[in-house]
Coordinates of C-alpha atoms in Angstrom, one line a residue:
X1 CA -40.5 2.0 40.1
X2 CA -37.7 3.4 42.2
X3 CA -37.2 0.1 43.9
X4 CA -37.0 -1.7 40.6
X5 CA -34.5 0.7 39.2
X6 CA -32.4 0.3 42.4
X7 CA -32.4 -3.5 42.1
X8 CA -31.4 -3.3 38.4
X9 CA -28.5 -0.9 39.3
X10 CA -27.3 -3.2 42.1
X11 CA -27.5 -6.2 39.8
X12 CA -25.5 -4.4 37.1
X13 CA -22.8 -3.4 39.5
X14 CA -22.5 -7.0 40.9
X15 CA -22.3 -8.4 37.4
X16 CA -19.7 -5.9 36.2
X17 CA -17.3 -6.2 39.2
X18 CA -15.8 -9.3 40.8
X19 CA -17.5 -10.5 44.0
X20 CA -14.3 -10.2 46.1
X21 CA -11.1 -8.3 45.4
X22 CA -8.5 -10.7 44.0
X23 CA -11.0 -13.2 42.6
X24 CA -9.8 -12.5 39.1
X25 CA -6.7 -14.6 38.6
X26 CA -3.9 -13.5 36.4
X27 CA -3.5 -15.6 33.2
X28 CA -1.3 -18.6 33.6
X29 CA 2.2 -18.1 32.0
X30 CA 2.8 -19.9 28.7
X31 CA 5.7 -22.4 28.9
X32 CA 7.8 -22.1 25.8
X33 CA 11.1 -23.5 24.6
X34 CA 13.7 -21.8 22.4
X35 CA 12.9 -24.0 19.4
X36 CA 9.1 -23.2 19.8
X37 CA 9.9 -19.5 20.1
X38 CA 11.9 -19.6 16.8
X39 CA 9.1 -21.5 15.0
X40 CA 6.5 -19.0 16.2
X41 CA 8.6 -16.1 15.0
X42 CA 9.2 -17.7 11.6
X43 CA 5.4 -18.2 11.3
X44 CA 4.0 -15.0 12.8
X45 CA 6.7 -12.3 12.7
X46 CA 5.6 -9.2 10.8
X47 CA 8.8 -8.8 8.8
X48 CA 8.9 -12.4 7.8
X49 CA 5.2 -12.2 6.6
X50 CA 5.9 -9.0 4.7
X51 CA 8.9 -10.5 3.0
X52 CA 6.8 -13.6 2.0
X53 CA 4.1 -11.3 0.5
X54 CA 6.8 -9.4 -1.4
X55 CA 8.1 -12.7 -2.9
X56 CA 4.6 -13.6 -4.0
X57 CA 4.3 -10.2 -5.6
X58 CA 7.5 -10.7 -7.6
X59 CA 6.3 -14.2 -8.6
X60 CA 3.1 -12.8 -10.1
X61 CA 5.0 -10.0 -11.8
X62 CA 7.2 -12.7 -13.4
X63 CA 4.1 -14.5 -14.6
X64 CA 2.8 -11.2 -16.1
X65 CA 6.1 -10.7 -18.0
X66 CA 6.0 -14.2 -19.3
X67 CA 2.5 -13.6 -20.8
X68 CA 4.0 -11.2 -23.3
X69 CA 5.4 -14.1 -25.3
X70 CA 1.8 -15.1 -26.4
X71 CA -0.4 -13.3 -28.9
X72 CA -2.9 -10.7 -27.7
X73 CA -6.5 -10.4 -28.9
X74 CA -8.1 -7.0 -28.6
X75 CA -11.5 -5.5 -29.6
X76 CA -11.9 -1.8 -30.5
X77 CA -15.4 -0.5 -31.0
X78 CA -16.7 3.0 -31.5
X79 CA -19.9 4.9 -32.3
X80 CA -19.6 8.3 -34.0
X81 CA -22.0 11.0 -35.2
X82 CA -20.8 13.5 -37.8
X83 CA -22.3 16.9 -38.4
X84 CA -22.3 16.6 -42.1
X85 CA -21.5 14.1 -44.9
X86 CA -19.9 14.6 -48.4
X87 CA -22.5 14.5 -51.3
X88 CA -21.7 13.3 -54.9
X89 CA -23.7 14.8 -57.7
X90 CA -24.1 12.9 -61.0
X91 CA -25.3 15.2 -63.8
X92 CA -28.1 14.2 -66.2
X93 CA -26.7 12.1 -69.1
X94 CA -23.1 12.1 -67.6
X95 CA -23.2 8.3 -67.8
X96 CA -24.4 8.2 -71.5
X97 CA -27.7 7.5 -73.2
X98 CA -29.7 4.4 -74.0
X99 CA -32.6 4.4 -76.5
X100 CA -32.6 8.1 -76.6
X101 CA -32.9 8.4 -72.8
X102 CA -30.1 10.1 -70.8
X103 CA -28.5 8.2 -68.0
X104 CA -29.3 9.4 -65.5
X105 CA -32.4 11.1 -66.7
X106 CA -32.1 13.9 -64.1
X107 CA -29.4 15.2 -61.9
X108 CA -28.8 12.7 -59.0
X109 CA -27.2 13.4 -55.6
X110 CA -25.8 10.4 -53.7
X111 CA -25.1 10.7 -50.0
X112 CA -21.9 9.0 -48.8
X113 CA -22.8 6.9 -45.8
X114 CA -24.8 8.2 -42.9
X115 CA -24.3 10.7 -40.1
X116 CA -24.2 7.8 -37.4
X117 CA -21.2 5.7 -37.9
X118 CA -20.4 2.4 -36.1
X119 CA -17.2 0.5 -36.3
X120 CA -16.0 -2.7 -34.4
X121 CA -12.9 -4.7 -35.0
X122 CA -11.2 -7.6 -33.3
X123 CA -7.5 -8.0 -33.8
X124 CA -5.0 -10.7 -32.9
X125 CA -1.3 -9.5 -32.6
X126 CA 1.8 -11.6 -32.3
X127 CA 5.1 -9.8 -31.5
X128 CA 8.1 -11.0 -33.6
X129 CA 11.3 -9.1 -33.0
X130 CA 9.9 -7.9 -29.6
X131 CA 10.3 -11.5 -28.5
X132 CA 14.0 -10.8 -27.9
X133 CA 13.1 -7.8 -25.7
X134 CA 10.5 -9.9 -23.9
X135 CA 13.1 -12.5 -23.2
X136 CA 15.3 -9.9 -21.5
X137 CA 12.3 -8.6 -19.5
X138 CA 11.6 -12.1 -18.3
X139 CA 15.2 -12.5 -17.2
X140 CA 14.9 -9.3 -15.2
X141 CA 11.6 -10.6 -13.6
X142 CA 13.2 -13.9 -12.8
X143 CA 16.2 -12.1 -11.1
X144 CA 13.7 -10.0 -9.1
X145 CA 12.0 -13.2 -7.9
X146 CA 15.4 -14.6 -6.7
X147 CA 16.2 -11.3 -4.9
X148 CA 12.8 -11.4 -3.1
X149 CA 13.3 -15.0 -2.1
X150 CA 16.8 -14.4 -0.7
X151 CA 15.5 -11.4 1.2
X152 CA 12.9 -13.7 2.8
X153 CA 15.6 -16.2 3.8
X154 CA 17.8 -13.4 5.2
X155 CA 14.9 -12.0 7.2
X156 CA 14.1 -15.4 8.6
X157 CA 17.8 -15.8 9.6
X158 CA 17.9 -12.4 11.3
X159 CA 14.6 -13.0 13.1
X160 CA 15.7 -16.4 14.4
X161 CA 19.1 -15.0 15.6
X162 CA 17.2 -12.1 17.3
X163 CA 14.9 -14.6 19.1
X164 CA 17.9 -16.5 20.3
X165 CA 19.6 -13.3 21.6
X166 CA 16.5 -12.1 23.4
X167 CA 15.8 -15.5 24.9
X168 CA 19.3 -15.8 26.2
X169 CA 19.1 -12.2 27.6
X170 CA 15.9 -13.1 29.5
X171 CA 17.5 -16.2 31.1
X172 CA 20.6 -14.2 32.1
X173 CA 18.4 -11.5 33.6
X174 CA 16.4 -14.0 35.6
X175 CA 19.6 -15.6 36.9
X176 CA 20.9 -12.2 37.9
X177 CA 17.6 -11.4 39.6
X178 CA 17.9 -14.6 41.7
X179 CA 21.4 -13.6 42.7
X180 CA 20.3 -10.1 43.5
X181 CA 17.5 -11.4 45.8
X182 CA 20.1 -13.5 47.6
X183 CA 22.3 -10.5 48.1
X184 CA 19.4 -8.5 49.5
X185 CA 18.7 -11.2 52.0
X186 CA 22.3 -11.4 53.0
X187 CA 22.5 -7.6 53.3
X188 CA 19.3 -7.6 55.5
X189 CA 20.8 -10.3 57.8
X190 CA 24.1 -8.3 58.0
X191 CA 22.1 -5.1 58.7
X192 CA 20.3 -6.8 61.6
X193 CA 23.6 -8.0 63.0
X194 CA 25.1 -4.5 62.6
X195 CA 22.3 -3.0 64.6
X196 CA 22.8 -5.4 67.4
X197 CA 26.5 -4.8 67.3
X198 CA 26.0 -1.1 67.5
X199 CA 23.8 -1.5 70.5
X200 CA 26.5 -3.5 72.3
X201 CA 29.2 -1.2 71.1
X202 CA 31.1 -3.8 69.1
X203 CA 30.6 -2.0 65.8
X204 CA 30.4 1.6 64.6
X205 CA 27.2 3.2 63.5
X206 CA 28.9 4.0 60.2
X207 CA 29.1 0.3 59.4
X208 CA 25.4 0.0 59.9
X209 CA 24.8 2.9 57.6
X210 CA 27.0 1.3 55.0
X211 CA 25.2 -2.0 55.2
X212 CA 21.9 -0.2 54.8
X213 CA 23.2 1.6 51.7
X214 CA 24.3 -1.8 50.2
X215 CA 20.8 -3.2 50.8
X216 CA 19.2 -0.2 49.0
X217 CA 21.7 -0.5 46.1
X218 CA 20.8 -4.2 45.7
X219 CA 17.1 -3.3 45.7
X220 CA 17.7 -0.7 43.1
X221 CA 19.6 -3.3 41.0
X222 CA 16.6 -5.6 41.5
X223 CA 14.2 -3.0 40.2
X224 CA 16.4 -2.3 37.2
X225 CA 16.6 -6.0 36.4
X226 CA 12.8 -6.3 36.6
X227 CA 12.4 -3.4 34.2
X228 CA 14.9 -5.0 31.9
X229 CA 13.0 -8.3 32.1
X230 CA 9.7 -6.6 31.3
X231 CA 11.2 -4.9 28.2
X232 CA 12.9 -8.1 27.0
X233 CA 9.7 -10.1 27.3
X234 CA 7.8 -7.5 25.4
X235 CA 10.4 -7.7 22.7
X236 CA 10.3 -11.5 22.6
X237 CA 6.5 -11.4 22.2
X238 CA 6.8 -8.9 19.4
X239 CA 9.4 -11.0 17.6
X240 CA 7.1 -14.1 17.8
X241 CA 4.1 -12.1 16.6
X242 CA 2.2 -12.8 19.8
X243 CA 0.1 -10.3 21.9
X244 CA 2.4 -8.1 23.9
X245 CA 0.6 -9.0 27.2
X246 CA 1.3 -12.7 26.8
X247 CA 2.9 -14.0 30.0
X248 CA 5.9 -16.3 29.2
X249 CA 7.6 -19.0 31.1
X250 CA 10.9 -19.7 29.3
X251 CA 12.4 -23.2 29.4
X252 CA 15.9 -22.7 30.7
X253 CA 17.1 -25.9 29.0
X254 CA 19.3 -25.0 26.0
X255 CA 20.4 -27.7 23.6
X256 CA 24.2 -28.2 23.5
X257 CA 25.8 -26.5 20.6
X258 CA 27.1 -28.8 17.8
X259 CA 30.6 -28.4 16.5
X260 CA 30.8 -26.0 13.6
X261 CA 32.7 -26.5 10.4
X262 CA 36.3 -25.2 10.1
X263 CA 36.7 -21.6 9.3
X264 CA 37.8 -22.0 5.6
X265 CA 35.1 -24.5 5.0
X266 CA 32.5 -22.2 6.5
X267 CA 33.7 -19.3 4.3
X268 CA 33.4 -21.5 1.2
X269 CA 30.0 -22.7 2.2
X270 CA 28.8 -19.1 2.9
X271 CA 29.8 -18.0 -0.6
X272 CA 27.3 -20.5 -2.1
X273 CA 24.5 -20.3 0.5
X274 CA 24.4 -17.0 2.3
X275 CA 21.2 -15.1 1.4
X276 CA 22.9 -11.7 1.1
X277 CA 25.4 -13.0 -1.3
X278 CA 22.8 -14.9 -3.3
X279 CA 20.7 -11.7 -3.3
X280 CA 23.6 -9.7 -4.6
X281 CA 24.3 -12.2 -7.3
X282 CA 20.6 -12.0 -8.4
X283 CA 21.0 -8.2 -8.5
X284 CA 24.0 -8.6 -10.8
X285 CA 22.0 -11.0 -13.1
X286 CA 19.1 -8.4 -13.1
X287 CA 21.5 -5.6 -14.0
X288 CA 23.1 -7.7 -16.8
X289 CA 19.7 -8.5 -18.3
X290 CA 18.8 -4.8 -18.1
X291 CA 22.0 -3.8 -20.0
X292 CA 21.3 -6.4 -22.7
X293 CA 17.7 -5.1 -23.0
X294 CA 18.9 -1.5 -23.4
X295 CA 21.4 -2.5 -26.1
X296 CA 18.7 -4.5 -27.9
X297 CA 16.3 -1.6 -27.8
X298 CA 18.7 0.6 -29.6
X299 CA 19.0 -1.2 -32.9
X300 CA 16.0 -3.7 -33.0
X301 CA 12.8 -2.4 -34.5
X302 CA 9.3 -3.5 -33.3
X303 CA 7.9 -5.9 -35.8
X304 CA 4.6 -7.7 -35.2
X305 CA 2.1 -9.7 -37.3
X306 CA -1.6 -9.1 -37.0
X307 CA -5.0 -10.2 -38.3
X308 CA -8.2 -8.2 -37.9
X309 CA -11.9 -8.7 -38.5
X310 CA -13.9 -5.5 -38.8
X311 CA -17.6 -4.6 -38.9
X312 CA -18.8 -1.2 -40.1
X313 CA -22.2 0.6 -40.5
X314 CA -22.7 3.8 -42.5
X315 CA -19.0 4.2 -43.1
X316 CA -18.5 5.3 -46.8
X317 CA -16.6 3.1 -49.3
X318 CA -16.1 0.3 -46.7
X319 CA -17.9 -3.1 -46.7
X320 CA -20.0 -4.0 -43.8
X321 CA -17.8 -6.9 -42.9
X322 CA -14.2 -7.4 -44.0
X323 CA -10.8 -8.7 -42.8
X324 CA -7.4 -7.2 -42.6
X325 CA -4.0 -8.9 -42.0
X326 CA -0.4 -7.8 -42.4
X327 CA 2.9 -6.9 -40.6
X328 CA 3.5 -3.7 -38.6
X329 CA 7.0 -2.3 -38.2
X330 CA 7.9 0.6 -35.9
X331 CA 11.3 2.2 -35.2
X332 CA 12.4 5.4 -33.5
X333 CA 14.4 7.4 -36.0
X334 CA 15.4 10.0 -33.5
X335 CA 14.9 10.0 -29.7
X336 CA 17.4 12.7 -28.6
X337 CA 19.8 10.2 -27.2
X338 CA 17.3 8.7 -24.8
X339 CA 18.1 5.0 -25.5
X340 CA 21.9 5.6 -25.3
X341 CA 21.4 7.3 -21.9
X342 CA 19.3 4.4 -20.7
X343 CA 22.0 2.0 -21.8
X344 CA 24.7 3.9 -19.9
X345 CA 22.4 4.1 -16.8
X346 CA 22.0 0.3 -16.9
X347 CA 25.7 -0.1 -17.2
X348 CA 26.3 2.0 -14.1
X349 CA 23.7 -0.1 -12.2
X350 CA 25.6 -3.2 -13.3
X351 CA 28.9 -1.8 -12.0
X352 CA 27.2 -1.0 -8.6
X353 CA 25.7 -4.4 -8.4
X354 CA 29.1 -6.1 -9.0
X355 CA 30.8 -3.8 -6.4
X356 CA 28.1 -4.6 -3.9
X357 CA 28.6 -8.3 -4.4
X358 CA 32.3 -7.9 -3.7
X359 CA 31.6 -5.8 -0.6
X360 CA 29.1 -8.4 0.8
X361 CA 31.6 -11.2 0.1
X362 CA 34.2 -9.5 2.2
X363 CA 31.7 -8.7 4.9
X364 CA 30.4 -12.2 5.2
X365 CA 34.0 -13.6 5.5
X366 CA 34.7 -11.0 8.1
X367 CA 31.6 -11.8 10.1
X368 CA 32.5 -15.6 10.0
X369 CA 36.0 -14.9 11.3
X370 CA 34.7 -12.6 14.1
X371 CA 32.2 -15.1 15.1
X372 CA 34.9 -17.8 15.4
X373 CA 37.1 -15.5 17.5
X374 CA 34.1 -14.8 19.8
X375 CA 33.4 -18.6 20.0
X376 CA 36.9 -19.3 21.1
X377 CA 37.0 -16.5 23.7
X378 CA 33.6 -17.5 25.2
X379 CA 34.7 -21.1 25.4
X380 CA 37.6 -20.0 27.6
X381 CA 35.3 -17.9 29.7
X382 CA 33.0 -20.9 30.3
X383 CA 35.9 -22.9 31.7
X384 CA 36.9 -20.1 34.1
X385 CA 33.3 -19.6 35.2
X386 CA 33.0 -23.3 35.9
X387 CA 36.0 -23.1 38.2
X388 CA 34.6 -20.1 40.0
X389 CA 31.3 -21.9 40.6
X390 CA 33.1 -24.9 42.0
X391 CA 35.0 -22.6 44.4
X392 CA 32.0 -20.7 45.5
X393 CA 30.0 -23.9 46.1
X394 CA 32.7 -25.3 48.3
X395 CA 33.0 -22.0 50.2
X396 CA 29.2 -22.0 50.7
X397 CA 29.3 -25.6 52.0
X398 CA 32.0 -24.8 54.5
X399 CA 30.2 -21.7 55.8
X400 CA 26.9 -23.5 56.1
X401 CA 28.7 -26.1 58.3
X402 CA 30.3 -23.4 60.4
X403 CA 26.9 -21.8 60.8
X404 CA 25.5 -25.0 62.2
X405 CA 28.5 -25.2 64.6
X406 CA 28.1 -21.6 65.6
X407 CA 31.5 -20.6 64.1
X408 CA 30.0 -18.3 61.4
X409 CA 27.4 -15.6 61.4
X410 CA 24.1 -15.9 59.6
X411 CA 24.9 -13.0 57.4
X412 CA 28.2 -14.7 56.3
X413 CA 26.3 -17.8 55.3
X414 CA 23.7 -15.8 53.4
X415 CA 26.5 -13.9 51.7
X416 CA 28.1 -17.2 50.7
X417 CA 24.8 -18.3 49.2
X418 CA 24.5 -15.0 47.3
X419 CA 28.1 -15.3 46.0
X420 CA 27.3 -18.8 44.8
X421 CA 24.2 -17.5 43.0
X422 CA 26.3 -14.8 41.4
X423 CA 28.9 -17.3 40.2
X424 CA 26.1 -19.5 38.8
X425 CA 24.6 -16.5 37.1
X426 CA 27.9 -15.6 35.5
X427 CA 28.4 -19.2 34.5
X428 CA 25.0 -19.2 32.8
X429 CA 25.8 -15.9 31.1
X430 CA 29.1 -17.3 29.8
X431 CA 27.4 -20.5 28.6
X432 CA 24.7 -18.5 26.8
X433 CA 27.3 -16.2 25.4
X434 CA 29.0 -19.3 23.9
X435 CA 25.7 -20.5 22.5
X436 CA 25.1 -17.0 21.1
X437 CA 28.5 -17.0 19.5
X438 CA 27.7 -20.4 18.0
X439 CA 24.4 -19.1 16.6
X440 CA 26.2 -16.1 15.1
X441 CA 28.6 -18.5 13.4
X442 CA 25.6 -20.4 11.9
X443 CA 24.0 -17.1 10.9
X444 CA 27.2 -15.8 9.3
X445 CA 27.2 -19.0 7.1
X446 CA 23.7 -18.1 6.0
X447 CA 21.7 -20.7 7.9
X448 CA 18.8 -20.4 10.4
X449 CA 19.9 -20.9 14.1
X450 CA 17.7 -23.6 15.6

């Protein structure tokens, strides 16, 4: 028995653990482009999905408000038991006499109904004057649907822009990481040379210490960049609605930015297409409908037509089956100023909605002009960065030739490579800054950056 238990234990351990350390490979990174990242975010991002569900909610609320136009059919039934009933006594001869006989011949007691009462009625009701109020309520519901849809569009635009920004930040950090690794290698070569020079007395020990400090600073920068990359990739996974542990391999190819419309044309276009402005206009429409509803509610009575079929059992003085039809009118004669206060409240909300629309109009125009200014500045930075890369590449080429001829040190050639990497990283950053400025222009107009 002990031997069997031991064999079972060994088998369980071998099954639960890998045969050799390192046999379990890490998951292969998922290659993804910028456009794919944006599409994943628009499909799986939590905020986008919540906004879509909110829009569906408002759509169903609008359908519920629209149903108030139609007549309603309702059944009311009840069963009652009373403790006592009213009796009617008819005295002897109170109804006269016939052939010398009194009617009734003796005192009679008649019971009105029974102690167990049953009533059931089915009524159809059609509102009349309330149709005006229902129309205003439907306008409010329609405005709320517009608001929810514009919020969804705005959320999608914001999420797409955030994906672009994080994607660019990851590419920039990766480029800086490559440049930092090149600087570390150059610093290590220089440190080796300093050690040899100190041994031969051609350099001071302080120079060797300084080189060592530079190497450590570059390694510290590399660790900081790795930490930043890890945070950015987690953020990108969260934006796309993917598991946070997903390993990503970003495609560095970025489509060239298309020319944007002129500033004034973009401002005009934004006034008719930006989700925030459209949402604010829908809020104004909603507030206007609410004010109209409050005004109508002050003077308009509730008038409705109805028809009812009733069944009764043991109810005194009522037939077992009968019908009822007519018109019902209701009006509040005194409400302590409640309706007037509601009207003033709705007017204040309308004033707020109009002021908010004016504020958003100014903010959208400001964001468009700021984005255009940034676009022009980054375009100049790209030109300067391209010139720097050309100079660094030429300097690296010359130093590599001198290294082959023995006229340059290995550390100098490695430093030239590092400087070229730095220049290319800065060029990439300026190019991505230009792309980001272009995306911000598109976002400011109210479109989704692709």
